[in-house]
């Protein structure tokens, strides 16, 4: 199973908005509404930020939003804050399995 | 509160096996499945497989199909991941996790177990 494609890095200044893309195929991202996004700080376990494309778990800031178009899912973070600096991973359900993206390092300038 | 507590770090030689445990608390164990994910040093997340704590059904990633076995012990509320024929590129942090809102996402995570494979 091939990994989903994410940009290696993105950056933005505090207060700005950024979008991280996650490109798959019709067998994963495009075929199911089961895309999730995780935030991971160094040395920590991942944290679920978005599930089922666009749903936020309770306690996750509404600055985080998810969407999907065709075979590409996106995570948008608005009003960037210093604590948003982390690695972000997308994942998608696919034929009884999951597949992750390669990860995107977000730098808050 | 829901907790997943994993066993401690392991050092293994190439060709050996490792068994990592994940003890659950704070919820009815057999209602949720357990997903295992690993992360090699400086690398991304890799899905290994999933096991139902209700009936023991499993789904394995193709990359691990012939080397990994997931099991659960409902009497001790513990899930296990056994990986055989270890290679140096199996050096990674291994995480157990559990969904909450969707069976296709992991909300609760264990603290991770570092497995080092070295001769």
PDB file of C-alpha atoms in Angstrom:
ATOM      1  CA  UNK A   1       0.000   0.000   0.000  1.00  0.00           C
ATOM      2  CA  UNK A   2       1.578   3.321  -1.075  1.00  0.00           C
ATOM      3  CA  UNK A   3       1.746   6.139   1.422  1.00  0.00           C
ATOM      4  CA  UNK A   4      -0.390   9.207   0.892  1.00  0.00           C
ATOM      5  CA  UNK A   5       1.487  12.229  -0.465  1.00  0.00           C
ATOM      6  CA  UNK A   6       1.997  15.264   1.751  1.00  0.00           C
ATOM      7  CA  UNK A   7       4.354  18.219   1.327  1.00  0.00           C
ATOM      8  CA  UNK A   8       7.483  17.736   3.406  1.00  0.00           C
ATOM      9  CA  UNK A   9       7.201  21.159   4.986  1.00  0.00           C
ATOM     10  CA  UNK A  10       5.026  24.233   5.206  1.00  0.00           C
ATOM     11  CA  UNK A  11       5.508  27.445   7.115  1.00  0.00           C
ATOM     12  CA  UNK A  12       3.567  30.488   8.143  1.00  0.00           C
ATOM     13  CA  UNK A  13       3.695  33.472  10.437  1.00  0.00           C
ATOM     14  CA  UNK A  14       1.622  33.806  13.593  1.00  0.00           C
ATOM     15  CA  UNK A  15      -1.946  34.764  12.755  1.00  0.00           C
ATOM     16  CA  UNK A  16      -1.750  33.502   9.191  1.00  0.00           C
ATOM     17  CA  UNK A  17      -3.537  30.465   7.726  1.00  0.00           C
ATOM     18  CA  UNK A  18      -1.878  27.470   6.135  1.00  0.00           C
ATOM     19  CA  UNK A  19      -3.170  24.426   4.322  1.00  0.00           C
ATOM     20  CA  UNK A  20      -1.583  20.989   4.199  1.00  0.00           C
ATOM     21  CA  UNK A  21      -2.600  18.703   1.366  1.00  0.00           C
ATOM     22  CA  UNK A  22      -2.834  14.923   1.399  1.00  0.00           C
ATOM     23  CA  UNK A  23      -3.128  13.230  -1.977  1.00  0.00           C
ATOM     24  CA  UNK A  24      -4.140   9.633  -2.453  1.00  0.00           C
ATOM     25  CA  UNK A  25      -6.178   7.649  -4.929  1.00  0.00           C
ATOM     26  CA  UNK A  26      -9.747   6.572  -5.522  1.00  0.00           C
ATOM     27  CA  UNK A  27      -8.924   3.498  -3.417  1.00  0.00           C
ATOM     28  CA  UNK A  28      -8.322   5.523  -0.275  1.00  0.00           C
ATOM     29  CA  UNK A  29      -8.809   9.300   0.093  1.00  0.00           C
ATOM     30  CA  UNK A  30     -11.161   9.544  -2.875  1.00  0.00           C
ATOM     31  CA  UNK A  31     -13.101   6.403  -2.084  1.00  0.00           C
ATOM     32  CA  UNK A  32     -14.016   6.836   1.555  1.00  0.00           C
ATOM     33  CA  UNK A  33     -14.974   9.691   3.861  1.00  0.00           C
ATOM     34  CA  UNK A  34     -12.532   8.368   6.450  1.00  0.00           C
ATOM     35  CA  UNK A  35      -9.588  10.758   6.390  1.00  0.00           C
ATOM     36  CA  UNK A  36      -7.988  11.702   9.697  1.00  0.00           C
ATOM     37  CA  UNK A  37      -5.316  14.214  10.655  1.00  0.00           C
ATOM     38  CA  UNK A  38      -2.838  13.896  13.501  1.00  0.00           C
ATOM     39  CA  UNK A  39      -0.535  16.404  15.151  1.00  0.00           C
ATOM     40  CA  UNK A  40       2.709  15.163  16.662  1.00  0.00           C
ATOM     41  CA  UNK A  41       5.155  17.131  18.753  1.00  0.00           C
ATOM     42  CA  UNK A  42       8.706  15.779  19.156  1.00  0.00           C
ATOM     43  CA  UNK A  43       8.897  12.837  21.499  1.00  0.00           C
ATOM     44  CA  UNK A  44       5.120  12.666  21.942  1.00  0.00           C
ATOM     45  CA  UNK A  45       2.411  10.347  20.730  1.00  0.00           C
ATOM     46  CA  UNK A  46       0.244  11.618  17.876  1.00  0.00           C
ATOM     47  CA  UNK A  47      -2.895  13.589  18.701  1.00  0.00           C
ATOM     48  CA  UNK A  48      -6.085  13.277  16.673  1.00  0.00           C
ATOM     49  CA  UNK A  49      -7.093  16.658  15.256  1.00  0.00           C
ATOM     50  CA  UNK A  50      -9.651  15.752  12.559  1.00  0.00           C
ATOM     51  CA  UNK A  51     -11.566  12.547  11.855  1.00  0.00           C
ATOM     52  CA  UNK A  52     -13.883  11.483   9.046  1.00  0.00           C
ATOM     53  CA  UNK A  53     -12.591  14.302   6.782  1.00  0.00           C
ATOM     54  CA  UNK A  54     -13.924  17.293   8.665  1.00  0.00           C
ATOM     55  CA  UNK A  55     -14.955  16.444  12.221  1.00  0.00           C
ATOM     56  CA  UNK A  56     -13.101  17.805  15.221  1.00  0.00           C
ATOM     57  CA  UNK A  57     -12.823  15.869  18.484  1.00  0.00           C
ATOM     58  CA  UNK A  58     -13.988  17.808  21.492  1.00  0.00           C
ATOM     59  CA  UNK A  59     -11.196  19.955  22.853  1.00  0.00           C
ATOM     60  CA  UNK A  60      -9.523  20.562  19.503  1.00  0.00           C
ATOM     61  CA  UNK A  61      -9.476  24.222  18.548  1.00  0.00           C
ATOM     62  CA  UNK A  62     -11.862  25.338  15.812  1.00  0.00           C
ATOM     63  CA  UNK A  63      -8.834  26.886  14.131  1.00  0.00           C
ATOM     64  CA  UNK A  64      -8.295  23.395  12.700  1.00  0.00           C
ATOM     65  CA  UNK A  65     -10.525  22.320   9.835  1.00  0.00           C
ATOM     66  CA  UNK A  66     -10.524  19.524   7.276  1.00  0.00           C
ATOM     67  CA  UNK A  67     -11.944  19.070   3.812  1.00  0.00           C
ATOM     68  CA  UNK A  68     -11.787  16.722   0.865  1.00  0.00           C
ATOM     69  CA  UNK A  69     -11.967  17.147  -2.903  1.00  0.00           C
ATOM     70  CA  UNK A  70     -11.578  14.141  -5.134  1.00  0.00           C
ATOM     71  CA  UNK A  71      -8.438  12.269  -4.171  1.00  0.00           C
ATOM     72  CA  UNK A  72      -6.991  15.119  -2.107  1.00  0.00           C
ATOM     73  CA  UNK A  73      -7.768  15.944   1.500  1.00  0.00           C
ATOM     74  CA  UNK A  74      -6.684  19.149   3.182  1.00  0.00           C
ATOM     75  CA  UNK A  75      -6.028  20.388   6.691  1.00  0.00           C
ATOM     76  CA  UNK A  76      -6.306  24.123   7.233  1.00  0.00           C
ATOM     77  CA  UNK A  77      -5.004  25.845  10.328  1.00  0.00           C
ATOM     78  CA  UNK A  78      -6.126  29.418  10.757  1.00  0.00           C
ATOM     79  CA  UNK A  79      -4.730  32.007  13.142  1.00  0.00           C
ATOM     80  CA  UNK A  80      -1.406  30.191  13.417  1.00  0.00           C
ATOM     81  CA  UNK A  81       0.071  30.033  16.900  1.00  0.00           C
ATOM     82  CA  UNK A  82       3.540  29.067  18.045  1.00  0.00           C
ATOM     83  CA  UNK A  83       2.237  25.868  19.627  1.00  0.00           C
ATOM     84  CA  UNK A  84       0.944  24.677  16.253  1.00  0.00           C
ATOM     85  CA  UNK A  85       4.538  24.014  15.204  1.00  0.00           C
ATOM     86  CA  UNK A  86       4.642  20.225  14.880  1.00  0.00           C
ATOM     87  CA  UNK A  87       4.516  17.362  12.409  1.00  0.00           C
ATOM     88  CA  UNK A  88       1.150  16.619  10.831  1.00  0.00           C
ATOM     89  CA  UNK A  89       0.069  13.309   9.345  1.00  0.00           C
ATOM     90  CA  UNK A  90      -2.983  12.403   7.343  1.00  0.00           C
ATOM     91  CA  UNK A  91      -4.395   8.913   7.206  1.00  0.00           C
ATOM     92  CA  UNK A  92      -7.126   7.235   5.223  1.00  0.00           C
ATOM     93  CA  UNK A  93      -9.098   4.045   5.472  1.00  0.00           C
ATOM     94  CA  UNK A  94      -8.558   1.719   2.522  1.00  0.00           C
ATOM     95  CA  UNK A  95      -9.900  -1.831   2.082  1.00  0.00           C
ATOM     96  CA  UNK A  96      -9.834  -2.841   5.753  1.00  0.00           C
ATOM     97  CA  UNK A  97      -6.456  -1.148   6.235  1.00  0.00           C
ATOM     98  CA  UNK A  98      -5.225   2.327   7.012  1.00  0.00           C
ATOM     99  CA  UNK A  99      -2.569   4.237   5.129  1.00  0.00           C
ATOM    100  CA  UNK A 100      -0.660   7.274   6.418  1.00  0.00           C
ATOM    101  CA  UNK A 101       0.878  10.198   4.636  1.00  0.00           C
ATOM    102  CA  UNK A 102       4.600  10.813   4.901  1.00  0.00           C
ATOM    103  CA  UNK A 103       4.085  13.753   7.232  1.00  0.00           C
ATOM    104  CA  UNK A 104       4.436  17.526   6.972  1.00  0.00           C
ATOM    105  CA  UNK A 105       6.604  19.638   9.236  1.00  0.00           C
ATOM    106  CA  UNK A 106       4.871  22.897  10.083  1.00  0.00           C
ATOM    107  CA  UNK A 107       7.161  25.758  11.057  1.00  0.00           C
ATOM    108  CA  UNK A 108       5.689  28.864  12.641  1.00  0.00           C
ATOM    109  CA  UNK A 109       8.030  31.679  11.684  1.00  0.00           C
TER     110      UNK A 109
ATOM    111  CA  UNK B   1     -10.274   8.068  32.151  1.00  0.00           C
ATOM    112  CA  UNK B   2      -9.119   5.941  29.256  1.00  0.00           C
ATOM    113  CA  UNK B   3      -5.481   4.905  29.478  1.00  0.00           C
ATOM    114  CA  UNK B   4      -3.280   2.677  27.364  1.00  0.00           C
ATOM    115  CA  UNK B   5      -0.046   1.782  29.118  1.00  0.00           C
ATOM    116  CA  UNK B   6       2.607  -0.003  27.121  1.00  0.00           C
ATOM    117  CA  UNK B   7       5.503  -2.183  28.189  1.00  0.00           C
ATOM    118  CA  UNK B   8       9.032  -0.864  28.415  1.00  0.00           C
ATOM    119  CA  UNK B   9      11.790  -0.462  25.870  1.00  0.00           C
ATOM    120  CA  UNK B  10      13.346  -3.574  24.343  1.00  0.00           C
ATOM    121  CA  UNK B  11      16.675  -4.346  22.730  1.00  0.00           C
ATOM    122  CA  UNK B  12      16.723  -7.343  20.416  1.00  0.00           C
ATOM    123  CA  UNK B  13      19.163  -9.014  18.068  1.00  0.00           C
ATOM    124  CA  UNK B  14      18.404  -9.481  14.381  1.00  0.00           C
ATOM    125  CA  UNK B  15      16.277 -12.557  13.807  1.00  0.00           C
ATOM    126  CA  UNK B  16      14.716 -12.464  17.264  1.00  0.00           C
ATOM    127  CA  UNK B  17      11.096 -11.727  18.181  1.00  0.00           C
ATOM    128  CA  UNK B  18       9.586  -9.030  20.371  1.00  0.00           C
ATOM    129  CA  UNK B  19       6.226  -8.885  22.117  1.00  0.00           C
ATOM    130  CA  UNK B  20       4.916  -5.492  23.181  1.00  0.00           C
ATOM    131  CA  UNK B  21       1.978  -5.216  25.558  1.00  0.00           C
ATOM    132  CA  UNK B  22      -0.666  -2.522  25.873  1.00  0.00           C
ATOM    133  CA  UNK B  23      -2.758  -2.560  29.049  1.00  0.00           C
ATOM    134  CA  UNK B  24      -6.080  -0.748  28.811  1.00  0.00           C
ATOM    135  CA  UNK B  25      -8.083   0.856  31.595  1.00  0.00           C
ATOM    136  CA  UNK B  26     -10.992   3.216  32.013  1.00  0.00           C
ATOM    137  CA  UNK B  27     -13.398   1.625  29.538  1.00  0.00           C
ATOM    138  CA  UNK B  28     -15.080  -1.643  28.605  1.00  0.00           C
ATOM    139  CA  UNK B  29     -12.186  -3.396  26.911  1.00  0.00           C
ATOM    140  CA  UNK B  30     -14.040  -5.637  24.472  1.00  0.00           C
ATOM    141  CA  UNK B  31     -16.097  -2.856  22.892  1.00  0.00           C
ATOM    142  CA  UNK B  32     -13.200  -1.252  21.029  1.00  0.00           C
ATOM    143  CA  UNK B  33     -10.507  -2.540  18.725  1.00  0.00           C
ATOM    144  CA  UNK B  34      -6.816  -1.797  19.173  1.00  0.00           C
ATOM    145  CA  UNK B  35      -4.702  -0.412  16.349  1.00  0.00           C
ATOM    146  CA  UNK B  36      -0.913  -0.689  16.226  1.00  0.00           C
ATOM    147  CA  UNK B  37       1.232   1.955  14.544  1.00  0.00           C
ATOM    148  CA  UNK B  38       5.002   2.261  14.434  1.00  0.00           C
ATOM    149  CA  UNK B  39       7.424   5.100  13.794  1.00  0.00           C
ATOM    150  CA  UNK B  40      11.052   4.597  12.866  1.00  0.00           C
ATOM    151  CA  UNK B  41      13.511   7.238  14.104  1.00  0.00           C
ATOM    152  CA  UNK B  42      12.965  10.482  12.215  1.00  0.00           C
ATOM    153  CA  UNK B  43      10.360   8.842  10.003  1.00  0.00           C
ATOM    154  CA  UNK B  44       6.597   8.922   9.598  1.00  0.00           C
ATOM    155  CA  UNK B  45       3.796   6.833  11.013  1.00  0.00           C
ATOM    156  CA  UNK B  46       3.185   3.338   9.652  1.00  0.00           C
ATOM    157  CA  UNK B  47      -0.019   1.367  10.243  1.00  0.00           C
ATOM    158  CA  UNK B  48       0.670  -2.213  11.258  1.00  0.00           C
ATOM    159  CA  UNK B  49      -2.722  -3.680  11.955  1.00  0.00           C
ATOM    160  CA  UNK B  50      -5.883  -3.823  14.013  1.00  0.00           C
ATOM    161  CA  UNK B  51      -7.488  -6.358  16.315  1.00  0.00           C
ATOM    162  CA  UNK B  52     -11.016  -6.561  17.628  1.00  0.00           C
ATOM    163  CA  UNK B  53     -11.019  -6.984  21.381  1.00  0.00           C
ATOM    164  CA  UNK B  54     -14.520  -8.430  21.024  1.00  0.00           C
ATOM    165  CA  UNK B  55     -13.801 -11.472  18.874  1.00  0.00           C
ATOM    166  CA  UNK B  56     -10.091 -11.367  18.026  1.00  0.00           C
ATOM    167  CA  UNK B  57     -10.600 -10.608  14.336  1.00  0.00           C
ATOM    168  CA  UNK B  58      -7.523  -9.026  12.818  1.00  0.00           C
ATOM    169  CA  UNK B  59      -6.470  -6.968   9.815  1.00  0.00           C
ATOM    170  CA  UNK B  60      -2.768  -6.732   9.052  1.00  0.00           C
ATOM    171  CA  UNK B  61      -0.851  -4.374   6.805  1.00  0.00           C
ATOM    172  CA  UNK B  62       0.563  -6.189   3.817  1.00  0.00           C
ATOM    173  CA  UNK B  63       4.093  -5.186   4.826  1.00  0.00           C
ATOM    174  CA  UNK B  64       3.788  -7.133   8.085  1.00  0.00           C
ATOM    175  CA  UNK B  65       1.365  -9.897   7.121  1.00  0.00           C
ATOM    176  CA  UNK B  66       3.797 -12.771   7.631  1.00  0.00           C
ATOM    177  CA  UNK B  67       5.756 -11.422  10.605  1.00  0.00           C
ATOM    178  CA  UNK B  68       3.253  -9.871  13.014  1.00  0.00           C
ATOM    179  CA  UNK B  69       0.621 -11.343  15.300  1.00  0.00           C
ATOM    180  CA  UNK B  70      -1.866  -9.254  17.265  1.00  0.00           C
ATOM    181  CA  UNK B  71      -3.666 -10.778  20.215  1.00  0.00           C
ATOM    182  CA  UNK B  72      -5.737  -9.694  23.189  1.00  0.00           C
ATOM    183  CA  UNK B  73      -6.324 -11.090  26.659  1.00  0.00           C
ATOM    184  CA  UNK B  74      -9.697  -9.895  27.866  1.00  0.00           C
ATOM    185  CA  UNK B  75      -9.079 -11.227  31.377  1.00  0.00           C
ATOM    186  CA  UNK B  76      -6.200  -8.795  31.840  1.00  0.00           C
ATOM    187  CA  UNK B  77      -7.494  -6.112  29.442  1.00  0.00           C
ATOM    188  CA  UNK B  78      -4.218  -6.293  27.548  1.00  0.00           C
ATOM    189  CA  UNK B  79      -3.404  -6.235  23.848  1.00  0.00           C
ATOM    190  CA  UNK B  80      -0.188  -7.654  22.447  1.00  0.00           C
ATOM    191  CA  UNK B  81       1.849  -7.114  19.308  1.00  0.00           C
ATOM    192  CA  UNK B  82       4.436  -9.751  18.427  1.00  0.00           C
ATOM    193  CA  UNK B  83       6.887  -9.080  15.617  1.00  0.00           C
ATOM    194  CA  UNK B  84       9.162 -11.901  14.450  1.00  0.00           C
ATOM    195  CA  UNK B  85      12.348 -12.171  12.398  1.00  0.00           C
ATOM    196  CA  UNK B  86      13.432  -8.717  13.489  1.00  0.00           C
ATOM    197  CA  UNK B  87      15.683  -6.647  11.237  1.00  0.00           C
ATOM    198  CA  UNK B  88      17.571  -3.444  11.930  1.00  0.00           C
ATOM    199  CA  UNK B  89      14.921  -1.455  10.066  1.00  0.00           C
ATOM    200  CA  UNK B  90      12.335  -2.643  12.587  1.00  0.00           C
ATOM    201  CA  UNK B  91      13.948  -0.268  15.074  1.00  0.00           C
ATOM    202  CA  UNK B  92      11.072   2.050  15.903  1.00  0.00           C
ATOM    203  CA  UNK B  93       8.655   3.293  18.503  1.00  0.00           C
ATOM    204  CA  UNK B  94       5.590   1.061  18.524  1.00  0.00           C
ATOM    205  CA  UNK B  95       2.261   2.566  19.579  1.00  0.00           C
ATOM    206  CA  UNK B  96      -1.051   0.997  20.467  1.00  0.00           C
ATOM    207  CA  UNK B  97      -4.147   3.125  20.013  1.00  0.00           C
ATOM    208  CA  UNK B  98      -7.924   3.096  20.237  1.00  0.00           C
ATOM    209  CA  UNK B  99     -10.672   4.898  18.413  1.00  0.00           C
ATOM    210  CA  UNK B 100     -13.437   6.922  19.990  1.00  0.00           C
ATOM    211  CA  UNK B 101     -15.415   8.785  17.352  1.00  0.00           C
ATOM    212  CA  UNK B 102     -14.696   6.622  14.334  1.00  0.00           C
ATOM    213  CA  UNK B 103     -13.278   3.173  13.761  1.00  0.00           C
ATOM    214  CA  UNK B 104     -10.951   4.726  11.188  1.00  0.00           C
ATOM    215  CA  UNK B 105      -9.143   7.074  13.536  1.00  0.00           C
ATOM    216  CA  UNK B 106      -7.121   6.746  16.735  1.00  0.00           C
ATOM    217  CA  UNK B 107      -8.042   9.030  19.620  1.00  0.00           C
ATOM    218  CA  UNK B 108      -6.334   7.379  22.570  1.00  0.00           C
ATOM    219  CA  UNK B 109      -2.677   6.406  22.309  1.00  0.00           C
ATOM    220  CA  UNK B 110      -0.233   4.514  24.440  1.00  0.00           C
ATOM    221  CA  UNK B 111       3.022   6.203  25.386  1.00  0.00           C
ATOM    222  CA  UNK B 112       4.963   4.175  22.837  1.00  0.00           C
ATOM    223  CA  UNK B 113       7.530   1.412  23.207  1.00  0.00           C
ATOM    224  CA  UNK B 114      10.983   1.773  21.678  1.00  0.00           C
ATOM    225  CA  UNK B 115      12.226  -1.443  20.136  1.00  0.00           C
ATOM    226  CA  UNK B 116      15.871  -1.379  19.115  1.00  0.00           C
ATOM    227  CA  UNK B 117      17.207  -4.112  16.852  1.00  0.00           C
ATOM    228  CA  UNK B 118      20.970  -4.305  16.930  1.00  0.00           C
ATOM    229  CA  UNK B 119      23.638  -6.950  16.836  1.00  0.00           C
TER     230      UNK B 119
END
